[in-house]
Coordinates of C-alpha atoms in Angstrom, one line a residue:
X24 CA -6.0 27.3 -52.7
X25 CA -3.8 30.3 -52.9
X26 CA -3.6 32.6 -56.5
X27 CA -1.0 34.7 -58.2
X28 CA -0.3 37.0 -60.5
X29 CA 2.8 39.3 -61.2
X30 CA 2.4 42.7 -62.9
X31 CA 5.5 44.0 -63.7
X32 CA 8.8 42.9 -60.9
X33 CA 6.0 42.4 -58.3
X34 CA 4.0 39.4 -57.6
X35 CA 0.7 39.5 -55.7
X36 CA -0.8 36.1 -53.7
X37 CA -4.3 35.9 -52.8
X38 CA -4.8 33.3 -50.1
X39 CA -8.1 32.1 -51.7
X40 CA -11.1 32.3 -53.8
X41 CA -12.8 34.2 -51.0
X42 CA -9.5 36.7 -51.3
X43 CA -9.6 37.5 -54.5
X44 CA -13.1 38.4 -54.8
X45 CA -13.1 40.7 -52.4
X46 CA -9.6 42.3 -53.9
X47 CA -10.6 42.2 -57.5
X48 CA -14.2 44.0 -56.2
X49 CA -14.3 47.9 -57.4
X50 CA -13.4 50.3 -54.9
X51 CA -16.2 50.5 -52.2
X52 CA -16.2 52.0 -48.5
X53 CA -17.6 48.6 -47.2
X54 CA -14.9 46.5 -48.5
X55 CA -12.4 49.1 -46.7
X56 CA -14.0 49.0 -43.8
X57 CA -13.9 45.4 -43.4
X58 CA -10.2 45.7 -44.5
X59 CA -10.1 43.5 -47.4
X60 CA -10.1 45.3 -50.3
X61 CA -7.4 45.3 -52.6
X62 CA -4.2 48.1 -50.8
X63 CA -3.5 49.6 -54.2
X64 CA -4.9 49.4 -57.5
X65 CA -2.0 47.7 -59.4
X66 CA -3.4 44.9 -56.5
X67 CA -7.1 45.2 -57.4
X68 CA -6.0 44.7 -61.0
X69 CA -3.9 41.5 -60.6
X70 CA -6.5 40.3 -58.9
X71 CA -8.7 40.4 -61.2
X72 CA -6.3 39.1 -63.9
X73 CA -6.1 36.2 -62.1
X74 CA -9.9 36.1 -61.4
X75 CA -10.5 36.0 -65.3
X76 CA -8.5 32.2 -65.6
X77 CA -10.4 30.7 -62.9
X78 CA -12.5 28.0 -64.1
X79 CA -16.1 28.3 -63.1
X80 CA -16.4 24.8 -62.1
X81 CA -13.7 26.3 -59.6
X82 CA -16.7 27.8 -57.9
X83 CA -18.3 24.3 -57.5
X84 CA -15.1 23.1 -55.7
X85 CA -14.3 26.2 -53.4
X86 CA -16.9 27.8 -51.1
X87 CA -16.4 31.1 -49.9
X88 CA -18.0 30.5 -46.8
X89 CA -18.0 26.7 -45.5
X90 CA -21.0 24.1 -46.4
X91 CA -20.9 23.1 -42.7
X92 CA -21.1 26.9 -41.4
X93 CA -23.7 28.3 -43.5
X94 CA -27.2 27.1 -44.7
X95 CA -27.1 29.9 -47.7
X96 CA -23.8 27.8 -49.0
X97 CA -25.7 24.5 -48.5
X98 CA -28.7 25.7 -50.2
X99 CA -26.6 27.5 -53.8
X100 CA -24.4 23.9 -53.5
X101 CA -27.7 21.4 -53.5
X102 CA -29.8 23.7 -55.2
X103 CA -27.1 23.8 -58.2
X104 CA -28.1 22.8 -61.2
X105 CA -25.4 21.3 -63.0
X106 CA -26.9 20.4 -66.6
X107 CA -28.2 23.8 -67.1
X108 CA -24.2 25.1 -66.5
X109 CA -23.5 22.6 -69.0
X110 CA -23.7 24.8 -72.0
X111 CA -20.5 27.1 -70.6
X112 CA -19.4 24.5 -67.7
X113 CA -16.1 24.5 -69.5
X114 CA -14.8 28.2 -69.3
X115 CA -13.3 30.7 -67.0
X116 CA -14.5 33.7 -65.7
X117 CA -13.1 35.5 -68.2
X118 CA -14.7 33.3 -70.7
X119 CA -17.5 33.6 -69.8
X120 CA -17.7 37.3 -69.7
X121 CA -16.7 36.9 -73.3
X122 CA -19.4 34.8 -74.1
X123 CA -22.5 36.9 -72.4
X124 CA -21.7 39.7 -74.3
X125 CA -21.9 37.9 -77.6
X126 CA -24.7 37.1 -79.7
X127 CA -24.8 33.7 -78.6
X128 CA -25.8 35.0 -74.9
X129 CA -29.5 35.5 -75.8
X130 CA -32.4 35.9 -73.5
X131 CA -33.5 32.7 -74.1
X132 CA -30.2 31.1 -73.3
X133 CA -29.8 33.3 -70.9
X134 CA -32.6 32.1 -68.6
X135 CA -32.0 28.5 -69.2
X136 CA -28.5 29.0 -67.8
X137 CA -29.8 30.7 -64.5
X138 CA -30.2 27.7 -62.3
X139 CA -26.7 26.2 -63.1
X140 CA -24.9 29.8 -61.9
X141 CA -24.0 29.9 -58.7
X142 CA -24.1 33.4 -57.1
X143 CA -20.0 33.4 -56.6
X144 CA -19.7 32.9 -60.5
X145 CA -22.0 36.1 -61.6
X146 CA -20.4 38.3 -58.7
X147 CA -16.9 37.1 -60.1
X148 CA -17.8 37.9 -63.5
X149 CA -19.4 41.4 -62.9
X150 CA -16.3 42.3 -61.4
X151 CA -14.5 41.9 -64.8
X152 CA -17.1 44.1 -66.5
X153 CA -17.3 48.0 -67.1
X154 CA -20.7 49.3 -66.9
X155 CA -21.7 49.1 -69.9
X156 CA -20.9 45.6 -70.2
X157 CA -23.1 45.2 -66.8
X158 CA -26.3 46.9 -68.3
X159 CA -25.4 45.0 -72.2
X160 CA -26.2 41.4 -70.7
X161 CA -28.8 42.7 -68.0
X162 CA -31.0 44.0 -71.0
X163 CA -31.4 40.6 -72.4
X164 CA -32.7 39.1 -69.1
X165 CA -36.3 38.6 -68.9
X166 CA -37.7 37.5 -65.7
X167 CA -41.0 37.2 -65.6
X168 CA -44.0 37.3 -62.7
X169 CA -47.7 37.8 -61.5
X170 CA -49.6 37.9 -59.3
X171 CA -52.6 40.3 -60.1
X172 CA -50.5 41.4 -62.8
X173 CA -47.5 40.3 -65.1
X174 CA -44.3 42.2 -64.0
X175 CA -40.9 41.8 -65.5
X176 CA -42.0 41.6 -69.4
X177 CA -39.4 43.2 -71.9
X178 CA -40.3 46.8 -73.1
X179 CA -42.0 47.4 -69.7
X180 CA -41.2 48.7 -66.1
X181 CA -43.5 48.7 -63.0
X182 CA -43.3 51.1 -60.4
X183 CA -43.7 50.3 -56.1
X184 CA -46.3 53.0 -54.6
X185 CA -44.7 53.6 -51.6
X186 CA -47.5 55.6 -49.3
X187 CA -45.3 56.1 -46.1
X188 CA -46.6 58.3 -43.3
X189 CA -44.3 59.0 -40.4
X190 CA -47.5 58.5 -38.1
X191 CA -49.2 55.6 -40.0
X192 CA -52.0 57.7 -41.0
X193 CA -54.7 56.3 -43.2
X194 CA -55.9 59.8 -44.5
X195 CA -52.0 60.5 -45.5
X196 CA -51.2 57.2 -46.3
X197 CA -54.4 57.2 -48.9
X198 CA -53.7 60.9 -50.4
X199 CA -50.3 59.3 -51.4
X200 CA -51.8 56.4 -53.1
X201 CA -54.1 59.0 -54.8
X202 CA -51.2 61.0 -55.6
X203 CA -49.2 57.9 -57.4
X204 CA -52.3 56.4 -58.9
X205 CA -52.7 59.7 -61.0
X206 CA -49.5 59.6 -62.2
X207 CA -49.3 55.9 -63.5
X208 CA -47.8 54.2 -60.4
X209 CA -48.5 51.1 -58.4
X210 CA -48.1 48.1 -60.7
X211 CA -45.5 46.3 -59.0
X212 CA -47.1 46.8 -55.9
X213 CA -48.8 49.6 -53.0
X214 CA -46.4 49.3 -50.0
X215 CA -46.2 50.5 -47.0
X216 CA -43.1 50.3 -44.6
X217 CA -44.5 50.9 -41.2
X218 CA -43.8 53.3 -39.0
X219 CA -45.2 50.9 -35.7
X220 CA -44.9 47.3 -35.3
X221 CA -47.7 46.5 -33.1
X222 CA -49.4 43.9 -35.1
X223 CA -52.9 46.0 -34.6
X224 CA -51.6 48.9 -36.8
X225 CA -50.0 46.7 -39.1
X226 CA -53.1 44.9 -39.4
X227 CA -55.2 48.1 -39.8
X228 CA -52.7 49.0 -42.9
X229 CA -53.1 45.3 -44.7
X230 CA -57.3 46.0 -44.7
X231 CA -56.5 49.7 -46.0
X232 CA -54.9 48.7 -48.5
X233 CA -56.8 45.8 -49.6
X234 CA -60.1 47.9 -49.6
X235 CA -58.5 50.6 -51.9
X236 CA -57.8 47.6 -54.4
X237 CA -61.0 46.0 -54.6
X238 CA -62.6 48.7 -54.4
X239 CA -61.6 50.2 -57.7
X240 CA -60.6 46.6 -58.6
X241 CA -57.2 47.7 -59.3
X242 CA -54.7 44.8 -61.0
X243 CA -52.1 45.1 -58.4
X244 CA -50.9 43.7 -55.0
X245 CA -50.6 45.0 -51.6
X246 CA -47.5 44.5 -49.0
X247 CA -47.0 46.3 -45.7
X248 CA -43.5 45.6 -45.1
X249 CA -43.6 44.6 -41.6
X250 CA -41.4 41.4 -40.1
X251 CA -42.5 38.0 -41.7
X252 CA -43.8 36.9 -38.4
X253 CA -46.0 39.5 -38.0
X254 CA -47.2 39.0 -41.6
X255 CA -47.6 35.1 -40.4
X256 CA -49.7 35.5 -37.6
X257 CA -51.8 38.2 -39.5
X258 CA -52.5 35.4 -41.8
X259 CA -53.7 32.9 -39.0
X260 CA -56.2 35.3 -38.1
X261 CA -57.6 36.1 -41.3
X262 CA -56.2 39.0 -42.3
X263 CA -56.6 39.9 -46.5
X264 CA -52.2 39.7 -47.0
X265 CA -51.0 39.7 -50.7
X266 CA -47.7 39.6 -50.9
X267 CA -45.4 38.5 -47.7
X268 CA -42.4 40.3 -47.3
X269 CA -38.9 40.0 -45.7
X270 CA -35.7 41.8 -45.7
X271 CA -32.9 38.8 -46.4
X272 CA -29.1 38.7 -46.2
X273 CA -26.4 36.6 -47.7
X274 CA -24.9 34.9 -44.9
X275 CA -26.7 32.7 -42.7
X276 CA -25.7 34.6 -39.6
X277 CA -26.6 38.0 -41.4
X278 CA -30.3 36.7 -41.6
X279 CA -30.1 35.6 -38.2
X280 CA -29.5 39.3 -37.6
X281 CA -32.8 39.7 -39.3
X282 CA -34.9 37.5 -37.2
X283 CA -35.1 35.1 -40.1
X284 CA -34.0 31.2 -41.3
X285 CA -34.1 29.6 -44.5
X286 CA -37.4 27.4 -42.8
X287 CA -39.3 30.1 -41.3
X288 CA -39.0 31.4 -44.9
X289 CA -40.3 28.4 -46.3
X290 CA -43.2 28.6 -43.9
X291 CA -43.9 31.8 -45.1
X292 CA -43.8 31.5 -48.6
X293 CA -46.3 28.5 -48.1
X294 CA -48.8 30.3 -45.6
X295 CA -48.6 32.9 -48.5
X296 CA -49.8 30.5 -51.3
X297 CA -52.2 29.1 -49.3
X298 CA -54.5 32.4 -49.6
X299 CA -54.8 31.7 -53.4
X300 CA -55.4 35.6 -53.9
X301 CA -53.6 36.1 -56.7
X302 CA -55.5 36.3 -60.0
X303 CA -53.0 35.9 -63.0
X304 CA -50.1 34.0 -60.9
X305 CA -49.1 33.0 -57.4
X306 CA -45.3 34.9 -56.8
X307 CA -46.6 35.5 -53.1
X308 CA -43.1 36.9 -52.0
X309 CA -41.5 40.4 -52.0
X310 CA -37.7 40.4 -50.7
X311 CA -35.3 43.4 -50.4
X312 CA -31.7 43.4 -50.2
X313 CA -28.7 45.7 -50.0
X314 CA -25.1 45.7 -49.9
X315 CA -23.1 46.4 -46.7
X316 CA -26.1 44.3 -44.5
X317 CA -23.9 40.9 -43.7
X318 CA -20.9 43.6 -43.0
X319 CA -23.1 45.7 -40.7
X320 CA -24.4 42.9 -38.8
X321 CA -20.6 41.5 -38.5
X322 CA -21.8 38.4 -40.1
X323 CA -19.8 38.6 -43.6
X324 CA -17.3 35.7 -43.0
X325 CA -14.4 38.0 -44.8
X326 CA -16.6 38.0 -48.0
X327 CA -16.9 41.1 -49.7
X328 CA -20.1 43.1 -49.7
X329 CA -21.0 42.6 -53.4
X330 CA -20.6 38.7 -53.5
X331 CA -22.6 38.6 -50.1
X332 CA -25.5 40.4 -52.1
X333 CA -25.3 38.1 -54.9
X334 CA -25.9 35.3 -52.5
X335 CA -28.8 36.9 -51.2
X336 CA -30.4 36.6 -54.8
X337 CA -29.7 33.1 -54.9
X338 CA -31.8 33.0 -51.3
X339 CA -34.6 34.8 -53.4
X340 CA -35.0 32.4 -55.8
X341 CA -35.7 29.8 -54.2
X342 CA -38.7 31.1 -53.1
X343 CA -40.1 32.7 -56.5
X344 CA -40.8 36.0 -55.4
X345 CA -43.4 38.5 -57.6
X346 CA -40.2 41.2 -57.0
X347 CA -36.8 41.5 -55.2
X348 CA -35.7 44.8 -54.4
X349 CA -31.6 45.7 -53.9
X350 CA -32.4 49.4 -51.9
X351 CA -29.1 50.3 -53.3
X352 CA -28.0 53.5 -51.3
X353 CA -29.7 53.0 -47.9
X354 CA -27.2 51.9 -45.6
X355 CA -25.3 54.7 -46.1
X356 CA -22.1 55.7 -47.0
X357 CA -20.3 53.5 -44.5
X358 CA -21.3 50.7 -47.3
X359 CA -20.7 52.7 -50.2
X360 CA -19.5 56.3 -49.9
X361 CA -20.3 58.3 -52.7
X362 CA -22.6 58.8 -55.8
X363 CA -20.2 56.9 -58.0
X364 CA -20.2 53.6 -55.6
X365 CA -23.6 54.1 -55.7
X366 CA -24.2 54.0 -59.5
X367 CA -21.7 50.6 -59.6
X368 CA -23.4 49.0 -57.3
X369 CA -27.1 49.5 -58.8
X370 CA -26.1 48.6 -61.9
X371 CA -23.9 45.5 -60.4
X372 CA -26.4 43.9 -58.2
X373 CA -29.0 44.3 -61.1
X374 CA -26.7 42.4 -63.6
X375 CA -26.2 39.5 -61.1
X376 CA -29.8 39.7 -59.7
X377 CA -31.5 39.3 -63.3
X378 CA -28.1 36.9 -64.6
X379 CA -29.6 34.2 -61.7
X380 CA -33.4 34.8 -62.5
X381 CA -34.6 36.9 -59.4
X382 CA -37.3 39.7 -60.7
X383 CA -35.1 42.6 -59.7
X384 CA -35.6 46.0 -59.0
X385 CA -33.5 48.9 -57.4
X386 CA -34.4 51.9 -55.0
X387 CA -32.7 53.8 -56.6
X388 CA -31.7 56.2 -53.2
X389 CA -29.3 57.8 -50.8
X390 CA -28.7 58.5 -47.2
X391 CA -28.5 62.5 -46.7
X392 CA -24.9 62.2 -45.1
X393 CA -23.4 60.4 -48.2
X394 CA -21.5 62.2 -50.8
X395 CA -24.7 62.1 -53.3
X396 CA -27.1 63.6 -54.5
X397 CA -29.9 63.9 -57.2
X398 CA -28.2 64.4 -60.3
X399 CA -26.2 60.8 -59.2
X400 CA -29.3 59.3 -59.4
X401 CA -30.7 60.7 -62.3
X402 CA -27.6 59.0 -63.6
X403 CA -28.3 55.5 -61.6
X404 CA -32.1 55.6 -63.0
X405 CA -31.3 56.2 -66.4
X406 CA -28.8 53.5 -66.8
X407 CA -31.1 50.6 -64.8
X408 CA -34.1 51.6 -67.3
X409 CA -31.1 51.1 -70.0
X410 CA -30.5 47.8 -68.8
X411 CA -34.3 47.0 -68.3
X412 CA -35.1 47.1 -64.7
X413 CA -38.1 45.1 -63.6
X414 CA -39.6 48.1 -61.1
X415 CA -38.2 51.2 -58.9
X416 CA -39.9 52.9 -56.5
X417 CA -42.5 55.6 -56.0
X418 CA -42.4 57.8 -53.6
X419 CA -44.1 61.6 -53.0
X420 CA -41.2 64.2 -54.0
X421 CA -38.8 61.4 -54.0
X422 CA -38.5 62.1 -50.2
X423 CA -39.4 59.6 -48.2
X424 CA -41.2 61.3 -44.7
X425 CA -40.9 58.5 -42.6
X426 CA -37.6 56.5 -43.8
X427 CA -36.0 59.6 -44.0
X428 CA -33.7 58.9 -47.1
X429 CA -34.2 60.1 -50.8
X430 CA -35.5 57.6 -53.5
X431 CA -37.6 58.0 -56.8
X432 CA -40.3 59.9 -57.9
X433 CA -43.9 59.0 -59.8
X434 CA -42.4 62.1 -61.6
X435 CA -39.0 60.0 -62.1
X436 CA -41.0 56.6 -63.6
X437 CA -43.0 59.0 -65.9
X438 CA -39.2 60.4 -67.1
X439 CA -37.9 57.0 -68.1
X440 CA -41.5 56.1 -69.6
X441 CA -41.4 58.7 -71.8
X442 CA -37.6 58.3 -72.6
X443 CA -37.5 54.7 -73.3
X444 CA -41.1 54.3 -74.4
X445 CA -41.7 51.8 -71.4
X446 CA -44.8 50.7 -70.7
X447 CA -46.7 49.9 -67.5
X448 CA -47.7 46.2 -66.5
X449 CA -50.3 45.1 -69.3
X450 CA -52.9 44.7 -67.1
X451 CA -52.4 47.9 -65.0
X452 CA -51.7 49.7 -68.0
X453 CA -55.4 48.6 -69.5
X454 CA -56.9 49.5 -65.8
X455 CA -56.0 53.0 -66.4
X456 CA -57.7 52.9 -69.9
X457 CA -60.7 51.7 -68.3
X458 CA -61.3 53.5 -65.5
X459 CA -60.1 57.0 -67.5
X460 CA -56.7 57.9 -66.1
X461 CA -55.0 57.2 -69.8
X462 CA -56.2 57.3 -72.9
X463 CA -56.1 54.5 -75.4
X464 CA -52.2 55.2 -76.2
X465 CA -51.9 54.6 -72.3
X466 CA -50.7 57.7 -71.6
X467 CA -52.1 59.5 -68.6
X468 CA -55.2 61.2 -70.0
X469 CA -55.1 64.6 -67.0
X470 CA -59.3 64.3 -68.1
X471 CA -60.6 66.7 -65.8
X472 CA -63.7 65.5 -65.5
X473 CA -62.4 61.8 -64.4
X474 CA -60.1 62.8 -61.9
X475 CA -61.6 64.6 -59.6
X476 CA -64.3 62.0 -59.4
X477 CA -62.2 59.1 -58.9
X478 CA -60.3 61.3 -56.3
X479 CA -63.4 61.7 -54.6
X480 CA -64.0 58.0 -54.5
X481 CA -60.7 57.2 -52.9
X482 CA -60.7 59.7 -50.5
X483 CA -64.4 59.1 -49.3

């Protein structure tokens, strides 16, 4: 079904649905490369003109990428849930833009409607929306999860530890974990990406980490970030995994890329549950995401970057992850160029992630070759604690020595604690009370006579 819309004496046609997302999409260095972003802006403004009258049952109708061609369409179309759509089933795009930032659009309506959106209808709509608009409606989605602890709850934000050691070393991997322990972090989860993948190291990190936490009995989860069949066969032979995790894609071909299908998933999330390790709740998976992936791996079907994200929340779902991670900036600028793609994007894939009721957080980071740089996220961090982010990362320095890109700070989550008055996870935050690294306001306490003790502990 082709669409038109005249601005002025000229009149612009977009072949289809799949079209005019991609030329109604914000400018991004992705789209261009792929060569379908809108030629002009007068374009990229019809476009979304006539994106704003399309029904959102049109969505329902007219898959971007065919049912037959792609188990990622089958699953959003079966999956659908049509009686929770009901409530705004009968407006456009535009509409319904309308209607999320009104008071009628509360949290509580907000999460009953997730399961009837498909992941076509929230990328349309975010592309009708300024920033503001994007951060407004994310701030009244709660999504809630636990595991050891509760993440996601409003007037709180949790923080990944993320103890990377360009060598895999335990001493250096440990005096990280020390290092973001004192300074509040950890409650979403202590993870590792690996430098190795031989499933011995891998294995050496998942008992590491698991020892630090019961240990000091600590209310969080560990997750090495290693391939999810790796993380399988560690479970067959015995091995103390929390959280499974897997990079995942919008496109069934892009996750083919990845080593991954929508079963092998499925077997992971149940080898994951079968542990029965967690102590509050059983979200057993950790997913991360990023635009540009289905483009990189030529496996994008024509579909602009941002929608092909947006799909790979509704992948997340289904599987009822603890946390879900867009790492926003590390593709590089091929995928989005500068700081101010950057900033759209974060705050973007956050609206749609929390809009379809994944527990999403951002790395909020950059490559060193793209036009970025600290002060753009300053910006980005500031805005996604605005709009209630569930968790960013940790990371010593914001520098992270073995990736090799620049993230977040324990420095950066103290920043938006202390500027937004956001708390940790409640059971964390009442683990630092206890063992003496806050006080009873939950701030960090800095007791001298506590810390080095417990430093001693840890690094023993």
């Amino acid at each position: 079904m082709a669409y038109r819309q005249a601005i002025d004496a000229t009149s612009y046609v977009f072949g289809d649905l799949r079209d005019l997302l991609a030329k109604a999409t914000p400018p991004r260095s992705g789209d261009r490369l792929a060569g379908i972003a809108a030629g002009c802006a007068e374009e990229m403004i019809a476009a979304r003109m006539a994106l704003a009258d399309v029904p959102l049952q049109q969505f329902l109708n007219e898959a971007v990428i065919a049912y037959e061609d792609d188990e990622i369409t089958r699953l959003i179309v079966d999956s659908h849930d049509a009686r929770a759509l009901a409530p705004v089933a009968s407006l456009t795009v535009g509409a319904f833009r309308d209607w999320l930032l009104s008071d009628a659009a509360t949290g509580v309506a907000l999460a009953e409607l997730a399961r009837g959106l498909t992941p076509e209808m929230v990328a349309a709509t975010s592309k009708l929306m300024r920033n503001q608009d994007l951060i407004q409606v994310a701030k009244k989605c709660e999504v809630t999860t636990r595991f050891r602890d509760t993440i996601g709850l409003r007037g709180r934000m949790s923080a990944r530890l993320q103890p990377n050691h360009p060598f895999d070393d335990a001493r250096g991997i440990t005096a990280s974990i020390l290092d973001g322990l004192l300074l509040g972090s950890g409650d979403a989860c202590i993870g590792i990406n690996p430098a190795s993948d031989d499933p011995a190291v891998i294995g050496g990190l998942v008992r590491l980490l698991d020892s630090i936490i019961a240990r000091f009995d600590i209310p969080t989860q560990s997750c090495v970030l290693t391939h999810v069949t790796t993380t399988l066969t560690l479970i067959e032979q015995g091995f103390p995994v929390d959280l499974v995790f897997q990079s995942i894609a919008g496109t069934e071909a892009a996750n083919r890329s990845f080593g991954v299908n929508l079963a092998l998933l499925r077997e992971a999330h149940e080898a994951g549950l079968s542990l029965k390790r967690g102590t509050v709740g059983n979200n057993v998976m950790y997913f991360e995401t990023g635009q540009g992936s289905a483009l990189s791996a030529n496996a994008h079907h024509g579909v602009d970057q941002q929608t092909c994200e947006a799909r790979a929340y509704a992948v997340a779902r289904a599987f009822d992850p603890l946390l879900v991670n867009s790492v926003v900036g590390f593709i590089g600028p091929e995928y989005l160029y500068d700081g101010k793609e950057i900033i759209r994007a974060g705050l973007e894939d956050h609206f749609c992630g929390k809009l379809l009721g994944a527990p999403l957080g951002v790395d909020v980071c950059y490559t060193n070759h793209a036009e970025a740089d600290q002060d753009d996220m300053d910006n980005l961090l500031t805005l996604l604690a605005a709009a209630g982010v569930t968790f960013i990362m940790g990371v010593p320095g914001a520098d992270d020595v073995m990736l090799n890109y620049q993230s977040t700070s324990f420095h950066d989550a103290l920043y938006l604690r202390d500027l937004f008055g956001l708390r940790r996870a409640p059971e964390f935050d009442d683990w630092l009370v206890r063992i003496g690294l806050a006080g009873t306001d939950f701030r960090l306490a800095g007791n001298a006579g506590q810390l080095p003790d417990f430093a001693a502990k840890l690094i023993a």
